[in-house]
CSV table of C-alpha atoms in Angstrom, one decimal:
chain,number,residue,atom,x,y,z
R,25,UNK,CA,-40.8,183.2,14.6
R,26,UNK,CA,-37.1,182.5,14.6
R,27,UNK,CA,-35.0,184.1,11.9
R,28,UNK,CA,-33.4,181.5,9.6
R,29,UNK,CA,-29.6,181.5,10.1
R,30,UNK,CA,-28.0,181.9,6.7
R,31,UNK,CA,-25.4,179.5,5.1
R,32,UNK,CA,-23.0,182.3,4.3
R,33,UNK,CA,-21.6,184.3,7.2
R,34,UNK,CA,-21.4,187.4,5.1
R,35,UNK,CA,-25.2,187.5,4.8
R,36,UNK,CA,-25.8,187.1,8.6
R,37,UNK,CA,-26.4,190.6,10.1
R,38,UNK,CA,-27.7,191.8,13.4
R,39,UNK,CA,-29.0,195.4,12.7
R,40,UNK,CA,-31.0,195.8,16.0
R,41,UNK,CA,-28.2,194.3,18.1
R,42,UNK,CA,-25.7,196.6,16.4
R,43,UNK,CA,-27.9,199.6,17.2
R,44,UNK,CA,-28.3,198.4,20.8
R,45,UNK,CA,-24.6,197.9,21.2
R,46,UNK,CA,-24.1,201.6,20.2
R,47,UNK,CA,-26.6,202.6,22.9
R,48,UNK,CA,-24.8,200.4,25.4
R,49,UNK,CA,-21.4,202.1,24.7
R,50,UNK,CA,-23.0,205.5,24.9
R,51,UNK,CA,-24.0,204.9,28.5
R,52,UNK,CA,-21.9,202.0,29.9
R,53,UNK,CA,-18.1,202.0,29.8
R,54,UNK,CA,-17.1,199.0,27.7
R,55,UNK,CA,-20.7,198.5,26.5
R,56,UNK,CA,-21.3,195.7,29.1
R,57,UNK,CA,-21.2,195.3,32.8
R,58,UNK,CA,-18.7,192.4,32.5
R,59,UNK,CA,-15.7,192.7,30.3
R,60,UNK,CA,-16.0,189.1,29.1
R,61,UNK,CA,-19.4,189.9,27.7
R,62,UNK,CA,-18.2,192.9,25.7
R,63,UNK,CA,-18.8,193.1,21.9
R,64,UNK,CA,-15.0,193.1,21.5
R,65,UNK,CA,-15.2,189.4,22.4
R,66,UNK,CA,-17.3,188.8,19.2
R,67,UNK,CA,-16.8,189.3,15.5
R,68,UNK,CA,-17.3,192.9,14.4
R,69,UNK,CA,-21.1,193.7,14.2
R,70,UNK,CA,-22.0,190.2,15.2
R,71,UNK,CA,-22.4,190.6,19.0
R,72,UNK,CA,-26.0,189.6,19.7
R,73,UNK,CA,-27.9,191.6,22.3
R,74,UNK,CA,-30.2,189.1,24.2
R,75,UNK,CA,-33.9,189.4,24.5
R,76,UNK,CA,-34.6,186.3,26.6
R,77,UNK,CA,-33.6,182.8,27.3
R,78,UNK,CA,-35.2,179.5,28.2
R,79,UNK,CA,-33.4,176.3,28.9
R,80,UNK,CA,-30.4,175.9,26.7
R,81,UNK,CA,-31.6,178.5,24.1
R,82,UNK,CA,-31.5,182.3,23.9
R,83,UNK,CA,-33.1,184.7,21.5
R,84,UNK,CA,-31.5,188.0,20.4
R,85,UNK,CA,-33.4,191.2,19.7
R,86,UNK,CA,-33.1,190.5,16.0
R,87,UNK,CA,-35.2,187.4,16.4
R,88,UNK,CA,-32.5,184.8,16.1
R,89,UNK,CA,-32.5,181.8,18.3
R,90,UNK,CA,-29.2,180.2,19.5
R,91,UNK,CA,-28.1,177.1,21.2
R,92,UNK,CA,-26.1,178.7,24.0
R,93,UNK,CA,-22.9,177.6,25.7
R,94,UNK,CA,-21.0,179.1,28.7
R,95,UNK,CA,-24.4,180.5,29.8
R,96,UNK,CA,-23.9,183.5,32.1
R,97,UNK,CA,-20.2,183.0,32.2
R,98,UNK,CA,-20.7,179.5,33.4
R,99,UNK,CA,-23.3,180.5,36.1
R,100,UNK,CA,-26.5,179.2,34.5
R,101,UNK,CA,-25.7,175.5,34.7
R,102,UNK,CA,-29.3,174.3,34.9
R,103,UNK,CA,-30.5,176.4,31.9
R,104,UNK,CA,-32.4,179.6,31.8
R,105,UNK,CA,-35.5,180.1,33.9
R,106,UNK,CA,-35.2,176.7,35.4
R,107,UNK,CA,-38.7,175.9,36.8
R,108,UNK,CA,-37.5,174.6,40.2
R,109,UNK,CA,-35.3,177.6,40.8
R,110,UNK,CA,-37.9,180.2,39.6
R,111,UNK,CA,-40.6,178.6,41.8
R,112,UNK,CA,-38.3,178.8,44.9
R,113,UNK,CA,-37.7,182.5,44.1
R,114,UNK,CA,-41.3,183.2,43.4
R,115,UNK,CA,-42.3,181.9,46.9
R,116,UNK,CA,-40.1,184.6,48.4
R,117,UNK,CA,-41.3,187.5,46.3
R,118,UNK,CA,-44.2,188.6,48.4
R,119,UNK,CA,-42.3,187.9,51.7
R,120,UNK,CA,-39.8,190.7,51.4
R,121,UNK,CA,-36.2,190.6,50.3
R,122,UNK,CA,-34.0,192.4,52.8
R,123,UNK,CA,-34.5,193.2,56.5
R,124,UNK,CA,-32.8,195.0,59.4
R,125,UNK,CA,-32.1,191.6,61.0
R,126,UNK,CA,-31.2,188.2,59.5
R,127,UNK,CA,-34.0,186.2,57.8
R,128,UNK,CA,-34.7,182.6,58.7
R,129,UNK,CA,-33.8,182.0,55.0
R,130,UNK,CA,-30.2,182.7,55.9
R,131,UNK,CA,-30.2,179.9,58.5
R,132,UNK,CA,-31.8,177.5,56.0
R,133,UNK,CA,-29.4,178.5,53.2
R,134,UNK,CA,-26.3,178.1,55.4
R,135,UNK,CA,-27.5,174.7,56.6
R,136,UNK,CA,-28.2,173.6,53.1
R,137,UNK,CA,-24.8,174.7,51.8
R,138,UNK,CA,-22.8,173.1,54.7
R,139,UNK,CA,-24.7,169.8,54.1
R,140,UNK,CA,-23.8,170.0,50.4
R,141,UNK,CA,-20.2,170.9,51.0
R,142,UNK,CA,-19.5,169.0,54.2
R,143,UNK,CA,-15.7,169.8,54.1
R,144,UNK,CA,-16.6,173.4,55.2
R,145,UNK,CA,-17.6,174.2,58.8
R,146,UNK,CA,-18.9,177.8,58.4
R,147,UNK,CA,-20.2,179.9,55.5
R,148,UNK,CA,-20.9,183.5,54.7
R,149,UNK,CA,-22.8,184.7,51.6
R,150,UNK,CA,-22.2,187.6,49.4
R,151,UNK,CA,-23.2,188.8,45.9
R,152,UNK,CA,-20.1,188.1,43.7
R,153,UNK,CA,-17.0,186.0,43.6
R,154,UNK,CA,-14.6,188.9,43.9
R,155,UNK,CA,-15.9,189.9,47.3
R,156,UNK,CA,-15.6,186.5,48.8
R,157,UNK,CA,-12.2,185.8,47.3
R,158,UNK,CA,-10.9,189.1,48.6
R,159,UNK,CA,-12.4,188.3,52.0
R,160,UNK,CA,-10.5,185.0,52.0
R,161,UNK,CA,-7.3,186.8,51.2
R,162,UNK,CA,-7.9,189.4,53.9
R,163,UNK,CA,-8.7,186.7,56.5
R,164,UNK,CA,-5.5,184.8,55.6
R,165,UNK,CA,-3.5,187.9,56.0
R,166,UNK,CA,-5.1,188.6,59.4
R,167,UNK,CA,-4.7,185.2,60.9
R,168,UNK,CA,-1.1,184.8,59.7
R,169,UNK,CA,0.1,188.4,60.2
R,170,UNK,CA,1.8,188.1,56.8
R,171,UNK,CA,1.5,190.6,53.9
R,172,UNK,CA,2.1,188.5,50.7
R,173,UNK,CA,-0.4,186.6,48.6
R,174,UNK,CA,0.7,183.7,46.3
R,175,UNK,CA,-1.7,183.2,43.4
R,176,UNK,CA,-1.6,180.5,40.8
R,177,UNK,CA,-0.2,182.2,37.7
R,178,UNK,CA,-1.8,179.7,35.3
R,179,UNK,CA,-5.3,180.6,36.3
R,180,UNK,CA,-6.8,183.7,34.6
R,181,UNK,CA,-8.9,185.4,37.2
R,182,UNK,CA,-9.5,185.7,41.0
R,183,UNK,CA,-10.9,189.1,41.8
R,184,UNK,CA,-11.6,192.6,40.6
R,185,UNK,CA,-9.7,194.0,43.6
R,186,UNK,CA,-6.3,195.6,43.5
R,187,UNK,CA,-4.3,192.6,45.0
R,188,UNK,CA,-5.1,190.6,41.8
R,189,UNK,CA,-5.9,193.1,39.0
R,190,UNK,CA,-2.6,194.8,39.6
R,191,UNK,CA,-1.0,191.7,38.2
R,192,UNK,CA,-2.9,191.8,34.9
R,193,UNK,CA,-2.3,194.0,31.8
R,194,UNK,CA,-5.2,196.2,33.1
R,195,UNK,CA,-3.2,197.5,36.1
R,196,UNK,CA,-3.9,201.2,35.6
R,197,UNK,CA,-4.7,203.0,38.8
R,198,UNK,CA,-3.2,200.4,41.1
R,199,UNK,CA,-0.1,201.3,43.1
R,200,UNK,CA,3.0,199.3,42.5
R,201,UNK,CA,3.4,198.8,46.2
R,202,UNK,CA,0.1,196.8,46.2
R,203,UNK,CA,1.0,194.7,43.2
R,204,UNK,CA,4.5,193.8,44.7
R,205,UNK,CA,2.7,192.0,47.5
R,206,UNK,CA,1.2,189.4,45.1
R,207,UNK,CA,3.4,186.6,43.9
R,208,UNK,CA,2.7,183.8,41.4
R,209,UNK,CA,3.4,180.1,41.5
R,210,UNK,CA,2.9,177.6,38.6
R,211,UNK,CA,0.1,175.0,38.7
R,212,UNK,CA,1.2,171.4,39.2
R,213,UNK,CA,4.8,172.3,40.3
R,214,UNK,CA,5.3,171.6,44.0
R,215,UNK,CA,9.1,172.2,43.9
R,216,UNK,CA,8.6,175.7,42.4
R,217,UNK,CA,6.0,176.5,44.9
R,218,UNK,CA,8.2,175.4,47.8
R,219,UNK,CA,11.1,177.5,46.4
R,220,UNK,CA,8.8,180.5,46.4
R,221,UNK,CA,7.6,179.9,50.0
R,222,UNK,CA,11.2,179.4,51.1
R,223,UNK,CA,12.4,182.6,49.3
R,224,UNK,CA,9.7,184.6,51.1
R,225,UNK,CA,9.9,182.6,54.3
R,226,UNK,CA,7.2,183.8,56.8
R,227,UNK,CA,5.9,186.4,54.4
R,228,UNK,CA,3.3,184.5,52.4
R,229,UNK,CA,-0.2,184.6,54.0
R,230,UNK,CA,-1.9,182.2,51.5
R,231,UNK,CA,-1.8,180.0,48.4
R,232,UNK,CA,-4.8,180.6,46.3
R,233,UNK,CA,-5.7,178.6,43.2
R,234,UNK,CA,-8.4,176.9,41.3
R,235,UNK,CA,-8.1,173.2,42.4
R,236,UNK,CA,-8.4,172.1,38.8
R,237,UNK,CA,-8.5,173.7,35.4
R,238,UNK,CA,-8.3,172.5,31.8
R,239,UNK,CA,-6.3,169.5,33.0
R,240,UNK,CA,-6.7,167.2,35.9
R,241,UNK,CA,-4.4,167.9,38.9
R,242,UNK,CA,-1.2,165.8,38.7
R,243,UNK,CA,-1.2,162.8,41.0
R,244,UNK,CA,-0.5,163.9,44.6
R,245,UNK,CA,-0.4,167.6,43.7
R,246,UNK,CA,-3.3,168.9,45.8
R,247,UNK,CA,-2.2,166.7,48.7
R,248,UNK,CA,1.3,168.0,48.3
R,249,UNK,CA,0.1,171.6,48.2
R,250,UNK,CA,-1.9,171.0,51.4
R,251,UNK,CA,1.3,169.7,53.1
R,252,UNK,CA,3.3,172.6,51.8
R,253,UNK,CA,0.8,175.1,53.2
R,254,UNK,CA,0.9,173.4,56.6
R,255,UNK,CA,4.6,173.2,56.7
R,256,UNK,CA,5.1,176.9,55.8
R,257,UNK,CA,2.2,178.1,58.0
R,258,UNK,CA,0.1,179.7,55.2
R,259,UNK,CA,-3.6,179.3,54.4
R,260,UNK,CA,-4.7,177.2,51.5
R,261,UNK,CA,-7.6,178.7,49.5
R,262,UNK,CA,-9.5,176.9,46.8
R,263,UNK,CA,-11.3,179.2,44.3
R,264,UNK,CA,-14.2,177.0,43.4
R,265,UNK,CA,-16.1,179.5,41.4
R,266,UNK,CA,-15.9,177.2,38.3
R,267,UNK,CA,-15.2,173.8,39.9
R,268,UNK,CA,-18.0,174.1,42.5
R,269,UNK,CA,-20.9,171.9,41.4
R,270,UNK,CA,-19.5,171.2,38.0
R,271,UNK,CA,-16.8,168.9,39.4
R,272,UNK,CA,-19.1,167.5,42.1
R,273,UNK,CA,-21.9,168.8,44.3
R,274,UNK,CA,-19.3,169.3,47.0
R,275,UNK,CA,-16.9,170.9,44.6
R,276,UNK,CA,-13.4,169.8,43.6
R,277,UNK,CA,-12.5,169.4,47.2
R,278,UNK,CA,-15.2,166.8,47.6
R,279,UNK,CA,-14.1,165.0,44.4
R,280,UNK,CA,-10.4,165.0,45.1
R,281,UNK,CA,-10.6,164.6,48.9
R,282,UNK,CA,-8.3,167.5,49.8
R,283,UNK,CA,-9.7,170.0,52.3
R,284,UNK,CA,-8.6,173.6,52.0
R,285,UNK,CA,-8.6,176.0,54.9
R,286,UNK,CA,-11.0,178.4,52.9
R,287,UNK,CA,-12.9,178.1,49.7
R,288,UNK,CA,-15.1,180.3,47.6
R,289,UNK,CA,-18.1,179.4,45.5
R,290,UNK,CA,-20.3,181.3,43.1
R,291,UNK,CA,-21.4,181.0,39.4
R,292,UNK,CA,-23.4,177.7,39.4
R,293,UNK,CA,-24.5,178.3,43.0
R,294,UNK,CA,-27.3,180.6,42.0
R,295,UNK,CA,-28.1,179.5,38.4
R,296,UNK,CA,-27.8,183.1,37.3
R,297,UNK,CA,-29.0,184.8,40.5
R,298,UNK,CA,-26.4,186.8,42.3
R,299,UNK,CA,-25.0,184.7,45.2
R,300,UNK,CA,-21.5,183.7,46.2
R,301,UNK,CA,-20.1,182.0,49.3
R,302,UNK,CA,-17.0,182.0,51.5
R,303,UNK,CA,-16.6,178.8,53.4
R,304,UNK,CA,-14.0,177.2,55.5
R,305,UNK,CA,-12.7,176.1,58.9
R,306,UNK,CA,-14.5,177.4,61.9
R,307,UNK,CA,-11.2,178.5,63.6
R,308,UNK,CA,-10.5,180.9,60.8
R,309,UNK,CA,-14.1,181.9,59.8
R,310,UNK,CA,-15.0,182.8,63.4
R,311,UNK,CA,-12.3,185.5,63.4
R,312,UNK,CA,-14.8,187.5,61.3
R,313,UNK,CA,-17.5,186.8,63.9
R,314,UNK,CA,-18.3,187.9,67.5
R,315,UNK,CA,-17.5,184.7,69.5
R,316,UNK,CA,-13.8,185.0,70.0
R,317,UNK,CA,-11.4,187.0,72.1
R,318,UNK,CA,-9.0,188.1,69.3
R,319,UNK,CA,-8.8,191.1,67.1
R,320,UNK,CA,-11.8,191.4,64.8
R,321,UNK,CA,-11.5,190.9,61.1
R,322,UNK,CA,-13.8,192.7,58.7
R,323,UNK,CA,-14.6,189.6,56.8
R,324,UNK,CA,-17.8,190.3,54.8
R,325,UNK,CA,-20.5,192.8,55.5
R,326,UNK,CA,-22.7,193.7,52.5
R,327,UNK,CA,-26.2,195.2,52.4
R,328,UNK,CA,-27.4,192.7,49.8
R,329,UNK,CA,-25.3,189.6,50.6
R,330,UNK,CA,-28.2,187.7,52.2
R,331,UNK,CA,-31.0,188.9,49.9
R,332,UNK,CA,-33.6,186.2,50.2
R,333,UNK,CA,-34.5,185.6,46.6
R,334,UNK,CA,-30.9,184.6,45.7
R,335,UNK,CA,-30.5,182.4,48.8
R,336,UNK,CA,-33.8,180.7,47.9
R,337,UNK,CA,-32.4,180.1,44.3
R,338,UNK,CA,-29.1,178.7,45.8
R,339,UNK,CA,-31.1,176.2,47.9
R,340,UNK,CA,-33.1,175.1,44.9
R,341,UNK,CA,-29.9,174.7,42.8
R,342,UNK,CA,-28.3,172.5,45.5
R,343,UNK,CA,-31.4,170.4,45.9
R,344,UNK,CA,-31.7,169.9,42.1
R,345,UNK,CA,-28.0,169.0,41.7
R,346,UNK,CA,-28.2,166.4,44.5
R,347,UNK,CA,-31.6,164.9,43.6
R,348,UNK,CA,-31.3,164.9,39.9
R,349,UNK,CA,-27.7,164.0,39.4
R,350,UNK,CA,-26.9,167.2,37.5
R,351,UNK,CA,-23.1,166.9,37.7
R,352,UNK,CA,-23.2,163.5,36.1
R,353,UNK,CA,-25.5,164.9,33.3
R,354,UNK,CA,-23.2,167.8,32.7
R,355,UNK,CA,-20.3,165.3,32.2
R,356,UNK,CA,-22.3,163.1,29.9
R,357,UNK,CA,-23.4,166.0,27.7
R,358,UNK,CA,-19.9,167.4,27.6
R,359,UNK,CA,-18.4,164.0,26.6
R,360,UNK,CA,-20.9,163.7,23.8
R,361,UNK,CA,-20.1,167.3,22.6
R,362,UNK,CA,-16.4,166.9,22.8
R,363,UNK,CA,-16.4,163.6,20.9
R,364,UNK,CA,-18.6,165.2,18.2
R,365,UNK,CA,-16.5,168.3,17.8
R,366,UNK,CA,-13.3,166.3,17.6
R,367,UNK,CA,-14.8,164.0,15.0
R,368,UNK,CA,-16.0,167.0,13.0
R,369,UNK,CA,-12.7,168.8,13.1
R,370,UNK,CA,-10.8,165.6,12.2
R,371,UNK,CA,-13.1,164.9,9.3
R,372,UNK,CA,-12.5,168.4,7.9
R,373,UNK,CA,-8.7,168.1,8.3
R,374,UNK,CA,-8.5,170.7,11.2
R,375,UNK,CA,-8.2,168.4,14.2
R,376,UNK,CA,-4.9,169.9,15.1
R,377,UNK,CA,-6.2,173.4,14.9
R,378,UNK,CA,-9.7,173.3,16.5
R,379,UNK,CA,-8.9,171.7,19.8
R,380,UNK,CA,-11.4,170.9,22.6
R,381,UNK,CA,-9.9,171.0,26.1
R,382,UNK,CA,-11.0,170.7,29.7
R,383,UNK,CA,-13.2,168.5,31.9
R,384,UNK,CA,-16.3,167.4,30.2
R,385,UNK,CA,-18.5,169.6,32.4
R,386,UNK,CA,-16.3,172.7,31.6
R,387,UNK,CA,-15.1,172.5,28.0
R,388,UNK,CA,-13.3,175.3,26.2
R,389,UNK,CA,-11.8,175.3,22.7
R,390,UNK,CA,-8.6,176.6,21.2
R,391,UNK,CA,-8.3,178.0,17.7
R,392,UNK,CA,-4.8,177.5,16.3
R,393,UNK,CA,-3.2,178.9,13.1
R,394,UNK,CA,-1.2,177.1,10.4
R,395,UNK,CA,1.7,177.0,12.8
R,396,UNK,CA,-0.5,175.6,15.6
R,397,UNK,CA,-0.2,178.8,17.6
R,398,UNK,CA,-3.3,180.4,19.4
R,399,UNK,CA,-4.9,182.8,17.0
R,400,UNK,CA,-7.5,185.5,17.6
R,401,UNK,CA,-8.1,185.7,13.8
R,402,UNK,CA,-9.0,182.1,13.5
R,403,UNK,CA,-11.1,182.4,16.7
R,404,UNK,CA,-13.0,185.2,14.9
R,405,UNK,CA,-13.6,183.0,11.8
R,406,UNK,CA,-14.8,180.2,13.9
R,407,UNK,CA,-17.2,182.3,16.1
R,408,UNK,CA,-18.6,183.9,12.9
R,409,UNK,CA,-19.5,180.6,11.5
R,410,UNK,CA,-21.0,179.3,14.8
R,411,UNK,CA,-23.2,182.4,15.1
R,412,UNK,CA,-24.4,182.1,11.5
R,413,UNK,CA,-25.4,178.5,12.3
R,414,UNK,CA,-27.3,179.5,15.4
R,415,UNK,CA,-24.7,178.5,18.0
R,416,UNK,CA,-23.6,181.1,20.6
R,417,UNK,CA,-20.4,179.6,22.0
R,418,UNK,CA,-17.6,181.7,23.5
R,419,UNK,CA,-16.8,178.3,25.0
R,420,UNK,CA,-18.3,174.8,24.9
R,421,UNK,CA,-19.3,174.8,28.6
R,422,UNK,CA,-22.6,172.9,28.8
R,423,UNK,CA,-25.7,173.4,30.8
R,424,UNK,CA,-28.0,170.5,31.9
R,425,UNK,CA,-30.8,172.0,29.8
R,426,UNK,CA,-29.1,170.8,26.5
R,427,UNK,CA,-30.4,167.7,24.9
R,428,UNK,CA,-29.0,165.3,22.4
R,429,UNK,CA,-30.6,167.2,19.5
R,430,UNK,CA,-28.9,170.4,20.6
R,431,UNK,CA,-25.5,168.7,20.8
R,432,UNK,CA,-26.0,167.1,17.3
R,433,UNK,CA,-27.0,170.4,15.8
R,434,UNK,CA,-24.0,172.0,17.4
R,435,UNK,CA,-21.7,169.4,15.9
R,436,UNK,CA,-23.2,169.9,12.5
R,437,UNK,CA,-22.5,173.7,12.7
R,438,UNK,CA,-19.0,173.0,14.0
R,439,UNK,CA,-18.4,170.8,10.9
R,440,UNK,CA,-19.5,173.6,8.6
R,441,UNK,CA,-17.2,176.1,10.5
R,442,UNK,CA,-14.3,173.6,10.2
R,443,UNK,CA,-14.8,173.4,6.4
R,444,UNK,CA,-14.2,177.2,6.2
R,445,UNK,CA,-11.4,176.9,8.7
R,446,UNK,CA,-9.7,174.4,6.3
R,447,UNK,CA,-10.0,176.9,3.4
R,448,UNK,CA,-8.4,179.6,5.5
R,449,UNK,CA,-5.6,177.3,6.6
R,450,UNK,CA,-4.9,176.4,3.0
R,451,UNK,CA,-4.7,180.0,2.1
R,452,UNK,CA,-2.5,180.7,5.2
R,453,UNK,CA,-4.7,183.8,5.7
R,454,UNK,CA,-8.0,183.9,7.5
R,455,UNK,CA,-8.5,187.6,6.7
R,456,UNK,CA,-11.0,187.2,3.9
R,457,UNK,CA,-13.3,185.3,6.3
R,458,UNK,CA,-13.2,187.8,9.1
R,459,UNK,CA,-15.3,190.7,7.7
R,460,UNK,CA,-13.8,193.1,10.2
R,461,UNK,CA,-11.4,193.3,13.1
R,462,UNK,CA,-10.5,190.1,15.1
R,463,UNK,CA,-11.9,189.5,18.5
R,464,UNK,CA,-9.7,190.7,21.3
R,465,UNK,CA,-8.3,189.3,24.6
R,466,UNK,CA,-10.2,190.4,27.7
R,467,UNK,CA,-7.1,191.5,29.6
R,468,UNK,CA,-5.1,194.0,27.5
R,469,UNK,CA,-3.4,197.3,28.3
R,470,UNK,CA,-5.0,199.4,25.5
R,471,UNK,CA,-8.6,199.6,24.3
């Protein structure tokens, strides 16, 4: 039976989760295998450790049930244990998972992917987004013979590898010489990007960015970026880890009609199973193959990249998206949620402080202080109230497993949280409502 979530945050405690978090920290650096899942991202002593999930709900080991958002860092877009995906995986379980030669599943998965993302001509699978994104950068450097990489400075994450992590506050252990090869350009500003490419004429191998983020691309921007890349002889790479499937079944490139040279997919592709993809133009991708006369590129070669269960999951995900109109459902759910949250915030007098942003299928929220500046303290207050109300929401990114009742319940909890938020704003001090240290940014120099 689910534990009742209490009205007052101060009474909401997670003793088993707290003990499990201590065990995690004793054995796992950071207490989690992904920094964004760390207990430092949650109010002190209120970081639930998950027992299981089904659909849009998860249960922690203390017996509490939550409506969950941002599931699996945006990867579980169909909901946990989705029947169609689980059945596809189950069919492969007694057939073996990894062989000394390619499985026929690899052929079928590649065909399915290229049919779903027709702007790509070849595809190679791996286990995580960092590997495929780094492979795209390496390929761009190889085909252009240029050393520098230009990343969009307005997008938070591209890879765990040195070429990107060296540009973050967590750059310890990365030589400066490596970091100096990575440049940054601003999203939506073609003039600034052209100035960068001109300043480093014939040195930039690629432009890499998420094709869209919390705002839509300015009119003509992606087309203009395509033209800039062509004119300056660099490779255009779209990181579609988030936009893939959530923007359209064919990704943002399919929605906006701008074709990159290379693109990378992950997250929603496997509905929680570990699978990612590097896709792109045959002329470039084949440089990592065997049917060309040029110098070989070590593109991707991973032991588990084509593990059959994850490829089966990916095929089931793509089929479900196309046949059931999942992207449209994600947008509809997100629009209902965004409207409800905004109404709730406005009704409590905090509409300028609890702000919902982003495409409806990929909503995030900002928590602003009395000066309307981003505040980790107010984020902490807000998260505490959501957790106490049975809503686990580091973001408001929806899954298709949510229903109208889930959305309505979430809006009710948000309204309660906003009432407390108003009290803190009136006091010009959220501290009495934090019950501990504030949540922390993922990327920071010191622990």
